[in-house]
XYZ file of C-alpha atoms in Angstrom:
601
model
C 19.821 18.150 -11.010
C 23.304 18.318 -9.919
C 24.301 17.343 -5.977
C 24.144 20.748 -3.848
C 27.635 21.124 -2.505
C 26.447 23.406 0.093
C 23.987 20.843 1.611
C 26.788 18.597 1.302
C 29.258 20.714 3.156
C 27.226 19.930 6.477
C 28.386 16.432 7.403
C 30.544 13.612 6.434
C 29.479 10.201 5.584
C 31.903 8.018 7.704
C 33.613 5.037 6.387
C 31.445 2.063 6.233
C 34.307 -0.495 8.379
C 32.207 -0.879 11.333
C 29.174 -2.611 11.768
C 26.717 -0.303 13.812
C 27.456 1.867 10.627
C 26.209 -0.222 8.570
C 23.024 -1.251 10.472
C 22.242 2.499 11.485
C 23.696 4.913 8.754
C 21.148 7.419 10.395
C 22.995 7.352 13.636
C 26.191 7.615 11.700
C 25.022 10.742 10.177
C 23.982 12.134 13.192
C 27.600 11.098 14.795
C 29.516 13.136 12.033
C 27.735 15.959 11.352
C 29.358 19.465 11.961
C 28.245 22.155 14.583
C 28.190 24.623 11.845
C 25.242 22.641 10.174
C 22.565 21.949 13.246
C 21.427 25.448 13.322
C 19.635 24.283 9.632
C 18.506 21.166 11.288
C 17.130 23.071 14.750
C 15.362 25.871 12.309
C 13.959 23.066 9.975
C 12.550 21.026 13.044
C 10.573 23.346 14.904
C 9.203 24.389 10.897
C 8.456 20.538 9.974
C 6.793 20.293 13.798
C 3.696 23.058 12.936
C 2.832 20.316 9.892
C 3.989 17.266 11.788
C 1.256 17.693 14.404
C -1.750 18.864 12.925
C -1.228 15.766 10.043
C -0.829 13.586 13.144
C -3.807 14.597 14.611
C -5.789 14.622 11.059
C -4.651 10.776 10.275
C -5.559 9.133 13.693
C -8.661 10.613 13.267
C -8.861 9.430 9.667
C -8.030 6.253 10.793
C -10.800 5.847 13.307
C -8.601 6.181 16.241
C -8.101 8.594 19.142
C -6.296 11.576 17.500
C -3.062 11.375 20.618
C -2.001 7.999 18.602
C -1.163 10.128 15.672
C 2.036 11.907 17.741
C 2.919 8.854 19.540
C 3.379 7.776 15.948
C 4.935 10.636 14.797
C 7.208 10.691 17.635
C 8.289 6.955 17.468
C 8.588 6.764 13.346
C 10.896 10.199 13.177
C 13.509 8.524 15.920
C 13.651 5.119 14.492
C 14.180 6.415 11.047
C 16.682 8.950 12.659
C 18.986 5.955 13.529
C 17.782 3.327 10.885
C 17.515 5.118 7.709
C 20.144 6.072 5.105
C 18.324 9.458 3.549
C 18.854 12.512 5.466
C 15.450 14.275 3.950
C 12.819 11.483 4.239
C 10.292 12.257 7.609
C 8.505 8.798 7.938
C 4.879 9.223 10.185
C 1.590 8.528 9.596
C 0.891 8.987 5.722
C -2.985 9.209 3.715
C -1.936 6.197 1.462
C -2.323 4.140 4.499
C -5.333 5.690 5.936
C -7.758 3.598 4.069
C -5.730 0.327 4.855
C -5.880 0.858 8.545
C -8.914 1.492 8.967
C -10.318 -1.591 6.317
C -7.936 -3.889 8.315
C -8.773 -2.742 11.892
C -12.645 -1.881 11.453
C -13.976 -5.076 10.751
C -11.984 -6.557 14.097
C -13.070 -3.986 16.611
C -16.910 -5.646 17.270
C -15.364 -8.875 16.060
C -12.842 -9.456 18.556
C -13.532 -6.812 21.243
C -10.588 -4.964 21.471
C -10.192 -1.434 20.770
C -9.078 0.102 17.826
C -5.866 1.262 18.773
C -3.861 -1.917 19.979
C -5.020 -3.130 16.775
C -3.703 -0.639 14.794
C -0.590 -0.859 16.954
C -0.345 -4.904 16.052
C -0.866 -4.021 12.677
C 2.238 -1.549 12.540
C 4.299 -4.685 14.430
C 3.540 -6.678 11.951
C 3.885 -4.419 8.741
C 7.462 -3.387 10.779
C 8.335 -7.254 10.515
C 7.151 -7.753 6.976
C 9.744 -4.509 6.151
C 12.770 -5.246 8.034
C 12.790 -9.139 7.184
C 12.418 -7.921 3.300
C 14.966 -5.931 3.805
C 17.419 -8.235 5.736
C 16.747 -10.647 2.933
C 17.498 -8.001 -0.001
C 13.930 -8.099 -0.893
C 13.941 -4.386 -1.801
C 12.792 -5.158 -5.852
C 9.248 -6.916 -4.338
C 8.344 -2.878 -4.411
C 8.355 -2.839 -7.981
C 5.487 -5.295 -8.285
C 3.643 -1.883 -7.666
C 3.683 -0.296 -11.077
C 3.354 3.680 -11.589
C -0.231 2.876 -13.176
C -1.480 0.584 -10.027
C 0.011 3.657 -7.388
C -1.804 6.321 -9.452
C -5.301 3.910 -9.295
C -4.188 2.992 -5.819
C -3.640 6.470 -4.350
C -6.874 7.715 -6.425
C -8.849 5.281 -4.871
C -7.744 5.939 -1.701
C -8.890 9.404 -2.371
C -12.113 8.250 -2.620
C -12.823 5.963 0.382
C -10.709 8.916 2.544
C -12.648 11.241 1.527
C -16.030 9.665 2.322
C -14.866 8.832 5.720
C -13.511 12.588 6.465
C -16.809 14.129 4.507
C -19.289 13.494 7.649
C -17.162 15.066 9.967
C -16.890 17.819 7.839
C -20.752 18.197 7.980
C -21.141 17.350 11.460
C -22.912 14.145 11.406
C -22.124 10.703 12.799
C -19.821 8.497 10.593
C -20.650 4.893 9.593
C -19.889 2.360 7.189
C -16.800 0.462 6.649
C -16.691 0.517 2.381
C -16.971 3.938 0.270
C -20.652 3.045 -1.088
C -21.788 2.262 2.823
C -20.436 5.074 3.660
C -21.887 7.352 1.273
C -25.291 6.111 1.433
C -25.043 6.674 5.557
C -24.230 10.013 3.910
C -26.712 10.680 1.776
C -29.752 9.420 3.942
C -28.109 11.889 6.760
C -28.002 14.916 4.097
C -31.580 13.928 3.075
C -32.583 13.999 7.147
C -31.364 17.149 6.378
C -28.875 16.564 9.587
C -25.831 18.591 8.680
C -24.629 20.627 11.528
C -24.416 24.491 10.112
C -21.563 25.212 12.552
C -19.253 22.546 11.849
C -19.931 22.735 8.142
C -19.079 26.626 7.602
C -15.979 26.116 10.194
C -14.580 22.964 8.135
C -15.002 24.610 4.573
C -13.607 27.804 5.688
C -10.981 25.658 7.151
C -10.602 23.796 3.981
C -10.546 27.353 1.457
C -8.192 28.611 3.657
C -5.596 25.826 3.162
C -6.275 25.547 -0.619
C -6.054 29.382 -1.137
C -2.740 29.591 1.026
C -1.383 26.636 -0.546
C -2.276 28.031 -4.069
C -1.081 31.963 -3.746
C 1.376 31.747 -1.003
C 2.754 28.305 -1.095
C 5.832 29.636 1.225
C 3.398 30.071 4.470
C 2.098 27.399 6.439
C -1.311 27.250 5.518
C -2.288 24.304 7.749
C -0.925 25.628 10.589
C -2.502 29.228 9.760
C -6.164 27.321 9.329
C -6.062 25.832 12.413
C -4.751 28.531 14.540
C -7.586 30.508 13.137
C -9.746 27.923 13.393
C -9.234 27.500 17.128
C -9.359 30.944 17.945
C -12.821 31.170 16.349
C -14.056 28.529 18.427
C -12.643 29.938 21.436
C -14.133 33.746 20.149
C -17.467 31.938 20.055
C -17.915 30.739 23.558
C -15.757 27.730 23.631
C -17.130 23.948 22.176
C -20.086 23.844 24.581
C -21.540 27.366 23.154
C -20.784 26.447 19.584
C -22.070 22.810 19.018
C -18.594 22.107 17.020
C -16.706 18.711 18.463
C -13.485 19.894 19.309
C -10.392 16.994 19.941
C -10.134 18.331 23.974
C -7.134 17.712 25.798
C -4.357 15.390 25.160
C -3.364 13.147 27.805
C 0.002 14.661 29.289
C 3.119 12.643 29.308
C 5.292 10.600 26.602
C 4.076 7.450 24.728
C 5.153 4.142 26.928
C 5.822 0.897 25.725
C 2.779 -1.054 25.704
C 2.767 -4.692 23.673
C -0.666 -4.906 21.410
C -2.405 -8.100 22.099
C -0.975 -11.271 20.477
C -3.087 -13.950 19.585
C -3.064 -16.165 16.928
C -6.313 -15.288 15.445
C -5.875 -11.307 15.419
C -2.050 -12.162 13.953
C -3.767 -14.224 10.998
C -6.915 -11.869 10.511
C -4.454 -8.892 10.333
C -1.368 -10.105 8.589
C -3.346 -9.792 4.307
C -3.407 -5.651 5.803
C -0.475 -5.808 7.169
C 1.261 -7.380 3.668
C -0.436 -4.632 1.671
C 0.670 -2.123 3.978
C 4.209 -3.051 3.904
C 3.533 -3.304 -0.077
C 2.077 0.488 -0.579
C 4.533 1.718 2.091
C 7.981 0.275 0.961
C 6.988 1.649 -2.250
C 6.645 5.172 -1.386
C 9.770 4.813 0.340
C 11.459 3.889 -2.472
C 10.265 6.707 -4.998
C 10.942 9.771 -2.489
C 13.898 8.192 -1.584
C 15.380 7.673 -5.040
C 13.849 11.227 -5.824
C 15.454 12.678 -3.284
C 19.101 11.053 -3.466
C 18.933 11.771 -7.195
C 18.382 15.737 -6.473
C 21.571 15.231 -4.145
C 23.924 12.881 -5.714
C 23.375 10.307 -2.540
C 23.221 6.447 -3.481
C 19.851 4.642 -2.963
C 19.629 1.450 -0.533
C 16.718 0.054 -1.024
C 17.313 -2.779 1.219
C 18.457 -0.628 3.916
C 15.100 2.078 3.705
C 13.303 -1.270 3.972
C 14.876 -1.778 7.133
C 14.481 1.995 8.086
C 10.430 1.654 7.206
C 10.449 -1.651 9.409
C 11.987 0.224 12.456
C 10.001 2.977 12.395
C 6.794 0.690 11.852
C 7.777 -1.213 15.062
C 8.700 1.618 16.992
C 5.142 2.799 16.068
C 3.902 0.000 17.091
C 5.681 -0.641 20.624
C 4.734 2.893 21.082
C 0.760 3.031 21.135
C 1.154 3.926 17.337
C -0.071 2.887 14.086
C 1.380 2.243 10.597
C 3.535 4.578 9.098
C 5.049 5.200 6.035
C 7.579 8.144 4.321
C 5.542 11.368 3.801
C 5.554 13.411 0.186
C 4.218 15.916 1.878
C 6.183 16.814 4.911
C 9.621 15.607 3.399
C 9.806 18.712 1.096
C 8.588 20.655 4.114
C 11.501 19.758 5.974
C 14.097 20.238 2.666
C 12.712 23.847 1.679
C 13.226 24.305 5.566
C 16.828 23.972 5.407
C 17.176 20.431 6.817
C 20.683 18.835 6.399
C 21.044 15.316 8.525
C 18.394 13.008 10.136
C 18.572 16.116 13.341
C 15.796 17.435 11.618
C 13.531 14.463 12.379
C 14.730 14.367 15.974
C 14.158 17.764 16.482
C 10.696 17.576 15.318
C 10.194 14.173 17.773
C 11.824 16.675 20.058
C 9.071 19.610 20.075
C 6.162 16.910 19.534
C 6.893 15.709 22.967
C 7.974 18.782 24.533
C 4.191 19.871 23.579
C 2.855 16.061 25.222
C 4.678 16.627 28.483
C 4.334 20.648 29.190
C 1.534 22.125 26.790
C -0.976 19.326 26.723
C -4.113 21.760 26.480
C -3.208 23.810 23.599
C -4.992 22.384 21.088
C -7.721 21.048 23.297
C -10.150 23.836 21.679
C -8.725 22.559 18.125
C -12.146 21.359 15.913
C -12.131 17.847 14.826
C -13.631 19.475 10.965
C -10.455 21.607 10.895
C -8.657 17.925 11.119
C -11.167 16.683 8.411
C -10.039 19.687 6.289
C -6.682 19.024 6.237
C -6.745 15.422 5.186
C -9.393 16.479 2.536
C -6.869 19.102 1.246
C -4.353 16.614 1.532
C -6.208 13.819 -0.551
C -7.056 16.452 -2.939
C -3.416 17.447 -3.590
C -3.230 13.796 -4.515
C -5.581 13.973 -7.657
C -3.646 14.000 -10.979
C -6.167 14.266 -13.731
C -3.702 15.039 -16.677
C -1.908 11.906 -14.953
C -4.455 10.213 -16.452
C -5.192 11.707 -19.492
C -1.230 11.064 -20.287
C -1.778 7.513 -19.696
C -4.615 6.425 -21.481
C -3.210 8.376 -24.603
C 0.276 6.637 -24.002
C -0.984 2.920 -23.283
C -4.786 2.070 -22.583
C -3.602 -1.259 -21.268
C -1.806 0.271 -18.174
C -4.529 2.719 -17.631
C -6.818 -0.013 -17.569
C -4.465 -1.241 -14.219
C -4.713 1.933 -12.976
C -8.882 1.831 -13.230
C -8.694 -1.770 -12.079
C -6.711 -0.500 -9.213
C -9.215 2.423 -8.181
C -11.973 0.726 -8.365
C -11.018 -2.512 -6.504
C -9.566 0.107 -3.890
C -12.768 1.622 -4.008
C -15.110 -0.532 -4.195
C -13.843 -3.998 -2.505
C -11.575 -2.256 -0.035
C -8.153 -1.264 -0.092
C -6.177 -5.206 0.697
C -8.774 -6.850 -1.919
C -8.140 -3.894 -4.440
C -4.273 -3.226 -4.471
C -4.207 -7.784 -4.715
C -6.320 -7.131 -7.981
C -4.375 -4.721 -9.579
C -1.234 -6.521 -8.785
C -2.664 -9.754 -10.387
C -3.843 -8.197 -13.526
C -0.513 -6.103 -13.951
C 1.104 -9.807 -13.511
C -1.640 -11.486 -15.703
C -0.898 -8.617 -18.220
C 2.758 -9.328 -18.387
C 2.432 -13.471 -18.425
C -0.307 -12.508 -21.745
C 2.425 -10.222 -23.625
C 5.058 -12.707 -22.734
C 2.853 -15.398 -23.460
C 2.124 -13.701 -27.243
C 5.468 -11.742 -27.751
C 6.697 -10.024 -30.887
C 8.372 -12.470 -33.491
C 10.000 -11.148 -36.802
C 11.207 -12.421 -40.201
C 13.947 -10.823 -41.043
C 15.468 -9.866 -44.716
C 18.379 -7.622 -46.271
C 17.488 -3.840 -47.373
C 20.063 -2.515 -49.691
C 21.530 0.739 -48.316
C 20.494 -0.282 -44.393
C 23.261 -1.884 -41.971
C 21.755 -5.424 -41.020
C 18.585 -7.559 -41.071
C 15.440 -6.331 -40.473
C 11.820 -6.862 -40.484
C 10.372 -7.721 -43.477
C 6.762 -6.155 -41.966
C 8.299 -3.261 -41.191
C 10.122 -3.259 -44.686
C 8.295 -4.690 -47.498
C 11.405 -4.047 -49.876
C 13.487 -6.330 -47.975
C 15.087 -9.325 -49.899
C 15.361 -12.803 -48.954
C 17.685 -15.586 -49.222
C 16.254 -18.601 -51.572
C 16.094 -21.215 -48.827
C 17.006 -19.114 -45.506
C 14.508 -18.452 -42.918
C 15.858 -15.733 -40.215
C 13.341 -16.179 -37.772
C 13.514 -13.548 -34.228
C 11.492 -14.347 -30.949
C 11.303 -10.906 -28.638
C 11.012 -13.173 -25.240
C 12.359 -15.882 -22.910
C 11.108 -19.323 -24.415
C 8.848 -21.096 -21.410
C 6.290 -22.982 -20.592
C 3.165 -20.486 -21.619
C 4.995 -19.394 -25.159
C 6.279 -23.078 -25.950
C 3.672 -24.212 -28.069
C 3.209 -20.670 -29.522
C 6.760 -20.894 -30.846
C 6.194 -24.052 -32.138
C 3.150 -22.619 -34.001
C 5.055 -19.403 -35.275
C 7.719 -21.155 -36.757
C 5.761 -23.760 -38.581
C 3.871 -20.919 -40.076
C 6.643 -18.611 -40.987
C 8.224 -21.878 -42.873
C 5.199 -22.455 -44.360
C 5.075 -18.723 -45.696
C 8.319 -18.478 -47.227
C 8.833 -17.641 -50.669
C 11.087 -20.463 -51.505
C 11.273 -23.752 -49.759
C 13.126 -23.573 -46.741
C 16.518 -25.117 -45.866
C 17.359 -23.809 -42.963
C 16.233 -21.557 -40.366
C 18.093 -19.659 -37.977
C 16.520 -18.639 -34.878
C 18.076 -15.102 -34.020
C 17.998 -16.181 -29.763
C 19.480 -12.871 -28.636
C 16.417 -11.581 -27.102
C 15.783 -14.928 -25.866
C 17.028 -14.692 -22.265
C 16.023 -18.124 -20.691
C 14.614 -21.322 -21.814
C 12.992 -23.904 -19.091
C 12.649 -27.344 -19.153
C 9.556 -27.409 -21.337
C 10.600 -25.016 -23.941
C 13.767 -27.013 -24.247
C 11.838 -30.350 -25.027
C 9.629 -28.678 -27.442
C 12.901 -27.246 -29.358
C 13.705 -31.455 -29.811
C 10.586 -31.983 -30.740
C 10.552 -29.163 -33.226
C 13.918 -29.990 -34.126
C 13.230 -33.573 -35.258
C 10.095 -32.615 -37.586
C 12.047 -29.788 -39.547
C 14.738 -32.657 -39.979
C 11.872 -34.977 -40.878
C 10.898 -32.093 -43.802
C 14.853 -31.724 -44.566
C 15.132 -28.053 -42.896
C 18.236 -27.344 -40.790
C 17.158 -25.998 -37.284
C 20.096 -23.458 -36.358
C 20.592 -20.603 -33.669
C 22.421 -17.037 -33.704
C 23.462 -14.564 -30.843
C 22.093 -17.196 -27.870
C 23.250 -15.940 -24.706
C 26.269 -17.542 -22.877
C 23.621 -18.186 -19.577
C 21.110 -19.738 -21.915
C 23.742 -22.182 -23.557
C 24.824 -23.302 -20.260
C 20.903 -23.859 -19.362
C 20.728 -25.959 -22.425
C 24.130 -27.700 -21.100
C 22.710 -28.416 -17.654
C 19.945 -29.857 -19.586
C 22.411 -31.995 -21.088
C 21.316 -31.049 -24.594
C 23.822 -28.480 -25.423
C 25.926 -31.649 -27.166
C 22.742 -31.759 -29.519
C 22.176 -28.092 -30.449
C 26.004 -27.756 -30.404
C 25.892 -30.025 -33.398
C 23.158 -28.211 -34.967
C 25.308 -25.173 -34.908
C 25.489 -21.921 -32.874
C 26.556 -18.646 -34.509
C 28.039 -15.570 -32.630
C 26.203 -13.005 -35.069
C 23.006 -13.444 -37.663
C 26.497 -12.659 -40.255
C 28.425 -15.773 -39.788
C 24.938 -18.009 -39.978
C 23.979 -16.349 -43.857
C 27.751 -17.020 -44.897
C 27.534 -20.352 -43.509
C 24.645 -20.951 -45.241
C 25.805 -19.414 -48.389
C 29.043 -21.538 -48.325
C 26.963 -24.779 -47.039
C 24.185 -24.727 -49.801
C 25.922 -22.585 -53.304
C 23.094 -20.767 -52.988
C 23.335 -17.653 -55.670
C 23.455 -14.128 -53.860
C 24.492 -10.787 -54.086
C 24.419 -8.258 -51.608
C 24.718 -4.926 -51.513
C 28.331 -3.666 -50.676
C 28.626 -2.726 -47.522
C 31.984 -3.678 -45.888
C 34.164 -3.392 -49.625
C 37.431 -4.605 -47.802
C 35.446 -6.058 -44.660
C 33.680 -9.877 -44.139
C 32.905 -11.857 -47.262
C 29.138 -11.527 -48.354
C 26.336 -11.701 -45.764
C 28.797 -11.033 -43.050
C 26.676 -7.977 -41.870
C 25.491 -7.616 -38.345
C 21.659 -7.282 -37.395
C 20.116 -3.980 -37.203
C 17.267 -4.439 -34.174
C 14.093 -3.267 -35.998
């Protein structure tokens, strides 16, 4: 999609020369932009605030927290990113990927320790915050892609799951319990079968919850979360008020802003907390980074990762400072805030803005708001999550990364969030040491009429050389393949038509050797002399020579003979050996015979 010039008409980027530039390109943003462009910012904020509250509201409770943490973390996230980061669409707050995490990490602690829930979530957001910004400062922003599209899509679907077994009893009106999905939904099921469900709560939160989906569905332009839980409200309020109607209700906020409170800080909460705190900085960073490189793709910006690392570490300690909790960039209130008209980081300040203006003069609106409404909208927003055909495309396109992705849900599921997104990671890493470990190898021959060498598996007509073995290893050579190679080559030798003379190792995918590879290649090296066969190499990297150098057995190799193209090493052999051959004319008036280049098969 091409850059909209009209969006970009609103501001100037200034010149990177000075360092608070650098260090807040939010700020800088904010500095340059043009009065002709903040009435789209002032319209978009007051839109993205009617999403930005109720979602506040709906995640703190999620989370197991009281539901006025959710705009103190709203509030603190927006102005921290408003300085820190260098999009001007993303809206960072509190997110449903990280629902699950908070609670799994936080949970456990509460009757362990003694404190409450909330400075613990507030720790954990210091110490996710710290995680971020030091990745960042170090240029760290790659770790993210240890998080494969297959492990997200099991992640997030997981998290689906365990969110939406937490959210279900307050949608039926009975007490929540349990701190893993299959506790949680046999505390369910034995309440169901109690026949507990509260009738009230239940027809208000799935009305709530068809209203949302049938708004979102037919008339995706209005806000439907907003128009549920006006309506919502008003019903309970039509009804007699919360005492006449049985349905919890959230009551009234406490009045004023968020103030800077510091979370306890002991050693044992810091240790117990910091495996959450790693995966939360994990899942978060890479949301971050896809909406951020979706969005700067749509408008011709450049992505920093490093910097929206430090962006998602500012707004995570803000959060925390703040009486907050973890927070990470939103996919759902980001396009909010674009379709609103939003130009420069002003939208996220003006949303801030109206979030506290609501805190310090309007306290008591929502105070008749019911707490199934706020289960309704994080069970519509978990459910816009699900991605069946996302599946069905992966298995048919590779069962082995679907497989991650199952790993991934069910270790989310099932062992809780930390201990599942740790398992997916492993096997995705497990998965690439095995192909890497077993790569793809070729012998390669000459088909007349086709530029190059290719594989002879791939094309039984190809012809051979009498004597010359064109061997091609798909991988770095290291310590887990060493002995494989060894293996491979042995047998290809073995296998040829003719006995061999020499075989050259086509090295070009070959992008490192280590220190054990490199003594295995001597070894090698000094049987196939031993059986009078002439170990040789093509197309080897400039980096990997000078690996071999620094191993000081370039001299040796170097002696053996290096070839710039797979060409030069059959007319080398050719010339060396007399060996009978014609080829096919390819170059008439070009290099003498066998001087063709390789065709990658």
């Amino acid at each position: 999609m091409r850059p909209d010039p009209a969006a970009r008409a609103d501001f100037i980027v200034p010149p990177p020369a000075a360092a608070w530039r650098r260090w807040l390109p939010g700020l800088a943003r904010l500095v340059a932009c043009r009065l002709d462009g903040l009435r789209h910012d002032l319209v978009a904020g007051v839109v993205l605030t009617a999403v930005l509250v109720p979602v506040g509201l709906g995640y703190a409770q999620a989370c197991g927290l009281p539901v006025i943490h959710g705009l103190y973390a709203s509030i603190a996230a927006l102005v921290a990113y408003a300085a820190f980061g260098p999009s001007r669409y993303l809206i960072q707050g509190p997110d449903s990927s990280l629902t699950a995490l908070i609670v799994a990490s936080t949970v456990p602690l509460v009757a362990a320790s003694g404190v409450p829930a909330a400075p613990l979530a507030a720790l954990l957001a210091l110490l996710a915050g710290a995680l971020c910004a030091l990745a960042g400062r170090l240029r760290l922003g790659l770790v993210t892609d240890l998080l494969s599209r297959p492990i997200r899509q099991g992640y997030l679907h997981g998290i689906v799951l365990t969110v939406l077994a937490g959210q279900l009893p307050r949608l039926l009106g009975v007490p929540t319990d349990g701190s893993s999905l299959l506790s949680a939904l046999a505390h369910l099921a034995s309440q169901l079968l109690q026949g507990r469900v509260h009738g009230p709560t239940l027809t208000l939160g799935l009305g709530t919850l068809a209203v949302i989906l049938l708004l979102r569905r037919r008339w995706p332009a209005l806000p439907g979360v907003l128009i549920a839980l006006v309506a919502a409200t008003l019903l309970i309020e039509g009804l007699g008020g919360p005492g006449a109607s049985g349905v919890a209700v959230v009551g009234a906020l406490p009045q004023g802003l968020p103030s800077l409170a510091w979370p306890p800080l002991t050693p044992a909460l810091l240790s117990q907390l910091l495996p959450g705190a790693v995966a939360i900085a994990l899942v978060a960073s890479a949301d971050t980074s896809v909406l951020s490189r979706t969005y700067a793709a749509r408008t011709g910006d450049a992505v920093d990762s490093n910097q929206e690392l430090i962006a998602l570490g500012a707004a995570n300690l803000a959060a925390g400072l703040f009486q907050g909790f973890p927070v990470s960039a939103s996919a759902s209130r980001t396009p909010v805030a674009e379709a609103a008209g939003a130009r420069s980081p002003l939208t996220g300040l003006v949303g801030a803005a109206c979030i506290a203006g609501l805190l310090l003069w309007a306290p008591g609106l929502i105070a008749a708001l019911p707490q199934a409404a706020l289960a309704a909208v994080v069970i519509a927003a978990c459910l816009s999550l699900v991605d069946l055909p996302g599946w069905q495309r992966l298995h048919r396109q590779r069962r082995s990364e679907w497989v991650q992705a199952l790993v991934a849900l069910g270790g989310v599921a099932l062992f809780g969030v930390v201990s599942g997104i740790f398992m997916a990671v492993g096997l995705a890493l497990m998965m690439f040491v095995w192909r890497a470990w077993r790569p793809h190898d070729a012998v390669l021959g000459r088909v007349d009429g086709l530029k190059g060498y290719h594989d002879i598996t791939r094309h039984p007509e190809a012809r051979r050389i009498d004597g010359l073995v064109l061997f091609r290893w798909d991988a770095p050579l290291f310590f887990a393949n060493a002995e494989v190679f060894r293996e491979r080559v042995l047998q290809v030798l073995d296998q040829a038509p003719t006995p061999p003379a020499w075989l050259v190792v086509l090295a070009e995918p070959v992008t490192d050797i280590d220190t054990t590879a490199a003594e295995m290649l001597l070894a090698l090296d000094a049987r196939l002399k031993a059986a009078g066969v002439h170990l040789c190499f093509a197309e080897m990297k400039g980096p990997v020579k000078d690996r071999l150098r620094h191993y000081g057995l370039y001299g040796h190799f170097e002696r053996q003979g290096f070839f710039p193209t797979v060409g030069q090493a059959v007319s080398s052999y050719l010339k060396a050996t007399g060996v009978p051959w014609h080829d096919w004319d390819e170059h008439p008036a070009g290099p003498p015979r066998g001087g063709a280049e390789p065709c990658r098969d």
